[in-house]
PDB file of C-alpha atoms in Angstrom:
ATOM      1  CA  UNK A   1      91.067  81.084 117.883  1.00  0.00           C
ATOM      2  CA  UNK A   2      92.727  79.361 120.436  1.00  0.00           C
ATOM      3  CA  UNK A   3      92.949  75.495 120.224  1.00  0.00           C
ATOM      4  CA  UNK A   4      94.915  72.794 122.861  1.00  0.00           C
ATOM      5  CA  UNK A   5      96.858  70.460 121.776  1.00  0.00           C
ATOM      6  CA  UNK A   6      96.850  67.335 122.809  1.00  0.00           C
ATOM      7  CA  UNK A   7      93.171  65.442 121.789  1.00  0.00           C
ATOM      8  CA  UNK A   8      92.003  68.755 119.740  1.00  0.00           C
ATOM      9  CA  UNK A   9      95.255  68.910 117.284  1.00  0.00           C
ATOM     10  CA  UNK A  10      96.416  65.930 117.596  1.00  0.00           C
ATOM     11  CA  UNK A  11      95.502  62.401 117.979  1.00  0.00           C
ATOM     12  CA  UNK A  12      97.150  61.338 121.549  1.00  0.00           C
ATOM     13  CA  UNK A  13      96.860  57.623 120.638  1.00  0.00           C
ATOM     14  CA  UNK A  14      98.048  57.907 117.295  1.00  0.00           C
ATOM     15  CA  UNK A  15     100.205  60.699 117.361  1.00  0.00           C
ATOM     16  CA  UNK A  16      98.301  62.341 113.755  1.00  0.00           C
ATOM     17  CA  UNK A  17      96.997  65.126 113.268  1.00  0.00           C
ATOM     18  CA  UNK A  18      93.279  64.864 114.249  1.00  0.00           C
ATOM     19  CA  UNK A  19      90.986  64.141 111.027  1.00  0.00           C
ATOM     20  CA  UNK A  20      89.996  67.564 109.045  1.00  0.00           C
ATOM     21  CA  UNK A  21      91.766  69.641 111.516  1.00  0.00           C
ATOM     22  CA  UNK A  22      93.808  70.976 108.632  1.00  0.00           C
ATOM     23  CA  UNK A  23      91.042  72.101 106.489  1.00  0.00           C
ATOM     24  CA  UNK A  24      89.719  73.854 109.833  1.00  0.00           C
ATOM     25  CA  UNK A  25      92.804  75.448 109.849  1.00  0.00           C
ATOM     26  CA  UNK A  26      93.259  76.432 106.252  1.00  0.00           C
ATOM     27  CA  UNK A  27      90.098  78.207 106.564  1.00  0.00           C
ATOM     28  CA  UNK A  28      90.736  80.539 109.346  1.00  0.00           C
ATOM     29  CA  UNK A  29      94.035  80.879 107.384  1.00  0.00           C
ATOM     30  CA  UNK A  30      92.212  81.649 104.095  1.00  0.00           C
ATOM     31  CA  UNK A  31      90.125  84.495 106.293  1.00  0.00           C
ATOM     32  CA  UNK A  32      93.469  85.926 107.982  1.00  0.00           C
ATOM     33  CA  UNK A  33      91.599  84.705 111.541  1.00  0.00           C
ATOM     34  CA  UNK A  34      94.503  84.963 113.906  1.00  0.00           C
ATOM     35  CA  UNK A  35      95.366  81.437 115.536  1.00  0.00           C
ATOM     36  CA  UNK A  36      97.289  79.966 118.427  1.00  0.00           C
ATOM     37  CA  UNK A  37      98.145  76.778 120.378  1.00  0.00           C
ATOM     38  CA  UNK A  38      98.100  76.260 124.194  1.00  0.00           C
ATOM     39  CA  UNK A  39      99.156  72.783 126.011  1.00  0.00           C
ATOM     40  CA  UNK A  40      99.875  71.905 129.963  1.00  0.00           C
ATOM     41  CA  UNK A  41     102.513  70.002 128.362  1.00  0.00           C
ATOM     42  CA  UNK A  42     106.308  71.250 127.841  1.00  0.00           C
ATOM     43  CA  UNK A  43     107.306  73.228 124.940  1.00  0.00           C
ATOM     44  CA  UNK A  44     109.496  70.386 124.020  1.00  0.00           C
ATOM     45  CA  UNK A  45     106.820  67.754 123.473  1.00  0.00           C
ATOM     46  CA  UNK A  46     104.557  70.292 122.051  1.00  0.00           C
ATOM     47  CA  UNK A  47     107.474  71.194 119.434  1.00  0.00           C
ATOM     48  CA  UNK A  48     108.431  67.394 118.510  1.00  0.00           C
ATOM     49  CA  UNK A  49     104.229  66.532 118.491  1.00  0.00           C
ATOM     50  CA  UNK A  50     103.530  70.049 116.126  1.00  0.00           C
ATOM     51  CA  UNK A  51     106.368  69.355 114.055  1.00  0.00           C
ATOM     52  CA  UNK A  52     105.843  65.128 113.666  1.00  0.00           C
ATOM     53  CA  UNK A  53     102.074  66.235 112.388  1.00  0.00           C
ATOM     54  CA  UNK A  54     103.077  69.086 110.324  1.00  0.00           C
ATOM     55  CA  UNK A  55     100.823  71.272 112.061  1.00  0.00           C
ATOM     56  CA  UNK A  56     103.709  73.875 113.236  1.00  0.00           C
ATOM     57  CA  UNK A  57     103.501  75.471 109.933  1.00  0.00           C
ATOM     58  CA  UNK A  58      99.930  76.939 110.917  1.00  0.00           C
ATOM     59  CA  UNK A  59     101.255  78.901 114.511  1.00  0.00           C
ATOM     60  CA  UNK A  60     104.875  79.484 113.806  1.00  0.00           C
ATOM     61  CA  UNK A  61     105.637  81.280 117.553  1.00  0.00           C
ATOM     62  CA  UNK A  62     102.328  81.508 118.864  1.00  0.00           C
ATOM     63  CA  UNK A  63     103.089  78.309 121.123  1.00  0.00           C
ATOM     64  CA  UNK A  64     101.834  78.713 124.753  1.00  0.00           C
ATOM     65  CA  UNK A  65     102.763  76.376 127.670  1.00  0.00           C
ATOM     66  CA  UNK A  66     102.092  76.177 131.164  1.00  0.00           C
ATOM     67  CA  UNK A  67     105.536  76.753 132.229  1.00  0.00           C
ATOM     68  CA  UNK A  68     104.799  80.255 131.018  1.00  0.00           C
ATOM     69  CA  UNK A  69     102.750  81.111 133.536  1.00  0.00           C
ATOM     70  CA  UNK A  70     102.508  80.477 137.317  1.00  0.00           C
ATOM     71  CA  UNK A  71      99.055  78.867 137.567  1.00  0.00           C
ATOM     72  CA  UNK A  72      97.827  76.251 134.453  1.00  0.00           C
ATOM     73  CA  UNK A  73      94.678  74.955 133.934  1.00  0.00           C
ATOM     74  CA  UNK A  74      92.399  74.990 135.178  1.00  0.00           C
ATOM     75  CA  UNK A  75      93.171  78.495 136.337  1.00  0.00           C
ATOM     76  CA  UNK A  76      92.602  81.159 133.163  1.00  0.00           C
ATOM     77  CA  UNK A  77      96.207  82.212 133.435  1.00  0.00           C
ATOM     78  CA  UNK A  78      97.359  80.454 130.396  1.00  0.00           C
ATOM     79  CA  UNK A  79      94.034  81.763 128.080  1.00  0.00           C
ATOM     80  CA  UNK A  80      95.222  84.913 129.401  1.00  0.00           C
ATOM     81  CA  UNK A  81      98.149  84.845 128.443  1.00  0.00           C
ATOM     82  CA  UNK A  82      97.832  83.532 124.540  1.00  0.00           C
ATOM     83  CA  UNK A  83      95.391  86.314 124.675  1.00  0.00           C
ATOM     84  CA  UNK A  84      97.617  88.771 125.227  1.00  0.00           C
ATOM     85  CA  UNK A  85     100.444  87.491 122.785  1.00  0.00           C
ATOM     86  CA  UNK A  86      97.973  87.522 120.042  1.00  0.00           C
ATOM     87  CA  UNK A  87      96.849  91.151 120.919  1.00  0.00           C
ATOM     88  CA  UNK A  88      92.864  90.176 121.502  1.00  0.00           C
ATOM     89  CA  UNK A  89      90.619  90.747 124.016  1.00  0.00           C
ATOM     90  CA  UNK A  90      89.549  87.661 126.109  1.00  0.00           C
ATOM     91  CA  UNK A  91      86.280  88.479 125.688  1.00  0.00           C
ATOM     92  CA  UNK A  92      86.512  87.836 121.643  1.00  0.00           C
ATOM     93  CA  UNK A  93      89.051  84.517 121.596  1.00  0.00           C
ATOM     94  CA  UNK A  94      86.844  81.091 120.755  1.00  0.00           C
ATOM     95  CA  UNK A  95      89.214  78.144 123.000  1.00  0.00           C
ATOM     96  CA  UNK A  96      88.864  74.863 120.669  1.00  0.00           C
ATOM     97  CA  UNK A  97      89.385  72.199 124.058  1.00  0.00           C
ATOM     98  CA  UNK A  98      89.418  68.367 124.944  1.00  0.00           C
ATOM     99  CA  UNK A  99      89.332  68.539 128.856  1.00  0.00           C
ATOM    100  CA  UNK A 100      86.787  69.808 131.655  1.00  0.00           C
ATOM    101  CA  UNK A 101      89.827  71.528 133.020  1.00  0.00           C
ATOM    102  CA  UNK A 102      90.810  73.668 130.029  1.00  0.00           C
ATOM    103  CA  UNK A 103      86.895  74.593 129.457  1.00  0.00           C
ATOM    104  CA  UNK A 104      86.668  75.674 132.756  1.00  0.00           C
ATOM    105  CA  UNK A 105      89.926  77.388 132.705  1.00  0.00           C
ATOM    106  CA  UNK A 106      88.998  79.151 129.152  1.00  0.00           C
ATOM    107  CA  UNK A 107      84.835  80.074 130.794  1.00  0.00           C
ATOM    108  CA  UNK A 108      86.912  81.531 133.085  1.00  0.00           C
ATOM    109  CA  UNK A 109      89.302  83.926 131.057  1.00  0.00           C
ATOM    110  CA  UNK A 110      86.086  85.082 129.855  1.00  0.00           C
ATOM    111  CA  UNK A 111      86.272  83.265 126.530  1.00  0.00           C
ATOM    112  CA  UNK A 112      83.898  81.585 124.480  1.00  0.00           C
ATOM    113  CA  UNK A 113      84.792  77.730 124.462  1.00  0.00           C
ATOM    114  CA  UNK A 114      84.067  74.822 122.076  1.00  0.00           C
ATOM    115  CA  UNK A 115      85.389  71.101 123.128  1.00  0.00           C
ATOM    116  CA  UNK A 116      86.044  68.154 120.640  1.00  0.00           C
ATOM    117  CA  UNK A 117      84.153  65.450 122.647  1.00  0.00           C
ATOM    118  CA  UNK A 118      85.954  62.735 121.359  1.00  0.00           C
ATOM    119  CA  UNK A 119      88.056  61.659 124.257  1.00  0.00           C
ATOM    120  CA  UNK A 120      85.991  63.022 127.264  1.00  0.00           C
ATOM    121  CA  UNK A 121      82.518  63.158 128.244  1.00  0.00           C
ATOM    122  CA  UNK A 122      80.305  65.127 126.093  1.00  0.00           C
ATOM    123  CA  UNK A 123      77.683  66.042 129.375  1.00  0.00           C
ATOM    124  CA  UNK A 124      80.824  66.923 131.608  1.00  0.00           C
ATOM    125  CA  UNK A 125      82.366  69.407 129.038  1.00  0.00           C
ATOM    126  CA  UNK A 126      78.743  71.088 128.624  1.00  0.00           C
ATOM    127  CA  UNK A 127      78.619  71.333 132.024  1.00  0.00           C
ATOM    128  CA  UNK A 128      82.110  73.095 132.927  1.00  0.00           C
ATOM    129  CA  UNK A 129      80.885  75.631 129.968  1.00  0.00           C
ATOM    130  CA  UNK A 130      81.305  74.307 126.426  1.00  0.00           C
ATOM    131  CA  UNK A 131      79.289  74.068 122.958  1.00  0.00           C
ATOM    132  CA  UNK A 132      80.478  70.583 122.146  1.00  0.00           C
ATOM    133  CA  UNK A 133      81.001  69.099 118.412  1.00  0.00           C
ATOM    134  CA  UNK A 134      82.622  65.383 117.729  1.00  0.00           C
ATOM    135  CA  UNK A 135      84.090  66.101 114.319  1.00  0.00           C
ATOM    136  CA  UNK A 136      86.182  69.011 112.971  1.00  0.00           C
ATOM    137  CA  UNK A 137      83.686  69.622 110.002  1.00  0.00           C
ATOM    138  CA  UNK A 138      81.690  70.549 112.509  1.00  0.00           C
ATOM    139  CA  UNK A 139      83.922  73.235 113.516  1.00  0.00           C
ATOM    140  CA  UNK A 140      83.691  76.210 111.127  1.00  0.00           C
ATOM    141  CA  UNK A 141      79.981  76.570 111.239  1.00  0.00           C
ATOM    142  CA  UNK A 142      79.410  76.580 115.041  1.00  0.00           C
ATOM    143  CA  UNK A 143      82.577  79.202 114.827  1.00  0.00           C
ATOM    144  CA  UNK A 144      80.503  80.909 111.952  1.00  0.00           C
ATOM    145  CA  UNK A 145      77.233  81.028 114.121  1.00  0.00           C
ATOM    146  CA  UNK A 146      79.391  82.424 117.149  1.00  0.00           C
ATOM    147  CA  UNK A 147      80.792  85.305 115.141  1.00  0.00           C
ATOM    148  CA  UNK A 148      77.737  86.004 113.681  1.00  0.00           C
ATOM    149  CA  UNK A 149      75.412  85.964 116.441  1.00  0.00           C
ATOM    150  CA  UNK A 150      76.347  89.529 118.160  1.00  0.00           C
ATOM    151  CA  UNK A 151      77.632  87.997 121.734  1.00  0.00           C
ATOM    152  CA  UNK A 152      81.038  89.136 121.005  1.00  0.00           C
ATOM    153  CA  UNK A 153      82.211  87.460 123.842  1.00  0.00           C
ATOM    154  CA  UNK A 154      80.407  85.795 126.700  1.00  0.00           C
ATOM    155  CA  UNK A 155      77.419  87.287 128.151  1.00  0.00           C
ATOM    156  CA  UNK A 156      77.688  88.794 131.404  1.00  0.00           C
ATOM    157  CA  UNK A 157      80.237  90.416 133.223  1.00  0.00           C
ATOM    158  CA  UNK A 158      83.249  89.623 134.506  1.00  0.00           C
ATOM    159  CA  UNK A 159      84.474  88.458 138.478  1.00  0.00           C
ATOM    160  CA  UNK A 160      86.462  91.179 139.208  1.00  0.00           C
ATOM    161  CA  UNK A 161      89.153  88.831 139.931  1.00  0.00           C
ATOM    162  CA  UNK A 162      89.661  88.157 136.862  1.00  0.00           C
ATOM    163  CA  UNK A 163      89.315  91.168 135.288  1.00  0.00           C
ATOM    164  CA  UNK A 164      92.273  91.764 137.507  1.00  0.00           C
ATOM    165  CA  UNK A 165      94.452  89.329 136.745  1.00  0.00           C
ATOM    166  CA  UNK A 166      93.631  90.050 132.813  1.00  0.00           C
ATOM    167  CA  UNK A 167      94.472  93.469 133.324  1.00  0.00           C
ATOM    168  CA  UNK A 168      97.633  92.232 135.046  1.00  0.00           C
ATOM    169  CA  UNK A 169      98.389  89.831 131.985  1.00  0.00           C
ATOM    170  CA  UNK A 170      97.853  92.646 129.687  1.00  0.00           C
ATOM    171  CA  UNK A 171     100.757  94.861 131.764  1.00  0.00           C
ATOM    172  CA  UNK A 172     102.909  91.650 131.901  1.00  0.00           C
ATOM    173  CA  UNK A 173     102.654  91.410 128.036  1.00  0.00           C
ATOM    174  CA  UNK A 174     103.799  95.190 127.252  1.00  0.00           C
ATOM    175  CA  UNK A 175     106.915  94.248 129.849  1.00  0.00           C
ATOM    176  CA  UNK A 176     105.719  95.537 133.057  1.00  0.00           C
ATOM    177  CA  UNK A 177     105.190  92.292 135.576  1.00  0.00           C
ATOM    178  CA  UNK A 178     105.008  94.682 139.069  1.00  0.00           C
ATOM    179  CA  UNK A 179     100.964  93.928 138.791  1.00  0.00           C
ATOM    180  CA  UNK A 180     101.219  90.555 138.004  1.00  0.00           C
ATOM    181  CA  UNK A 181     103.679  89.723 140.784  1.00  0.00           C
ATOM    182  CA  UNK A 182     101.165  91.767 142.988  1.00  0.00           C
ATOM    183  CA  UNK A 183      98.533  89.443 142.356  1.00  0.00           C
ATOM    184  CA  UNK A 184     100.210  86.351 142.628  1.00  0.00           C
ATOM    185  CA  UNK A 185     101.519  87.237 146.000  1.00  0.00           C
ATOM    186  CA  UNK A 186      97.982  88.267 146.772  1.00  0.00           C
ATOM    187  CA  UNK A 187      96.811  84.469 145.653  1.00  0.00           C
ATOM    188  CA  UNK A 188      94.289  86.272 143.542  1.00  0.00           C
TER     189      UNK A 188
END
């Protein structure tokens, strides 16, 4: 499971951790689901906001920011990326977002998306892809129904851009960045 940030994490205005995020997370713990933040924002500020909410404990390393990658949101290179780093398949990562632009970028990378409507438009989210929810509790059972509903992963096939530029993603990740610097120079 993937989850942003800033407005999914944590509480921009408030600078908390979002209420019942940590029992969402102490769940997926409990069931050894493997977990990661991603954030536009620099890995400074995501550091100082993980560490001020005591949420670092739950991703350790698995921190992924846009200056990472060339392209952010909402371009799937940063989805593609955390994917990679945690060793899963696009196709079988759920993205927990707040924006249009990080659903879109997540629909993208092929990935099953849920956003926290809390701060955005509910309608605009659903459109650029996502199964929307407006508390965490509602989390774990529309994660629950996804598993257990036999999609494993989005319906459909792929663009074979992206494809691609996962493949390339996947070779960056084991140390070889000749495809990825291909692609980029391509403008894929």
């Amino acid at each position: 499971v993937i989850f942003d940030c800033d407005g999914v994490l944590v509480d921009r205005t408030n600078l908390r951790a979002v209420a019942g995020v940590r029992d969402v997370l102490d769940g997926l713990a409990s069931r050894t689901v493997a977990t990661c933040v991603v954030s536009q924002s620099q890995r400074t500020r995501v550091d100082l906001t993980m560490s001020a909410t005591d949420l670092a404990r739950y991703f350790d390393d698995r921190v992924y920011t846009a200056s990472l990658v060339p392209r952010g949101k909402p371009l799937p290179d940063l989805f593609l990326y955390a994917a990679t780093r945690m060793g899963a398949e696009p196709r079988r990562c759920a993205v927990i977002e707040g924006s249009a632009s990080g659903v879109r970028a997540a629909v993208a990378a092929g990935m099953r998306v849920f956003a926290y409507a809390t701060d955005e438009d509910p309608a605009e989210l659903t459109r650029a892809g996502a199964t929307t929810f407006r508390t965490m509790e509602e989390l774990p059972g529309l994660l629950e129904r996804d598993a257990g509903d036999g999609a494993g992963g989005r319906r459909g096939t792929q663009p074979e851009a992206v494809v691609r530029l996962r493949e390339a993603y996947e070779a960056f990740g084991a140390g070889d960045g000749r495809l990825l610097a291909q692609l980029l120079a391509d403008d894929v």
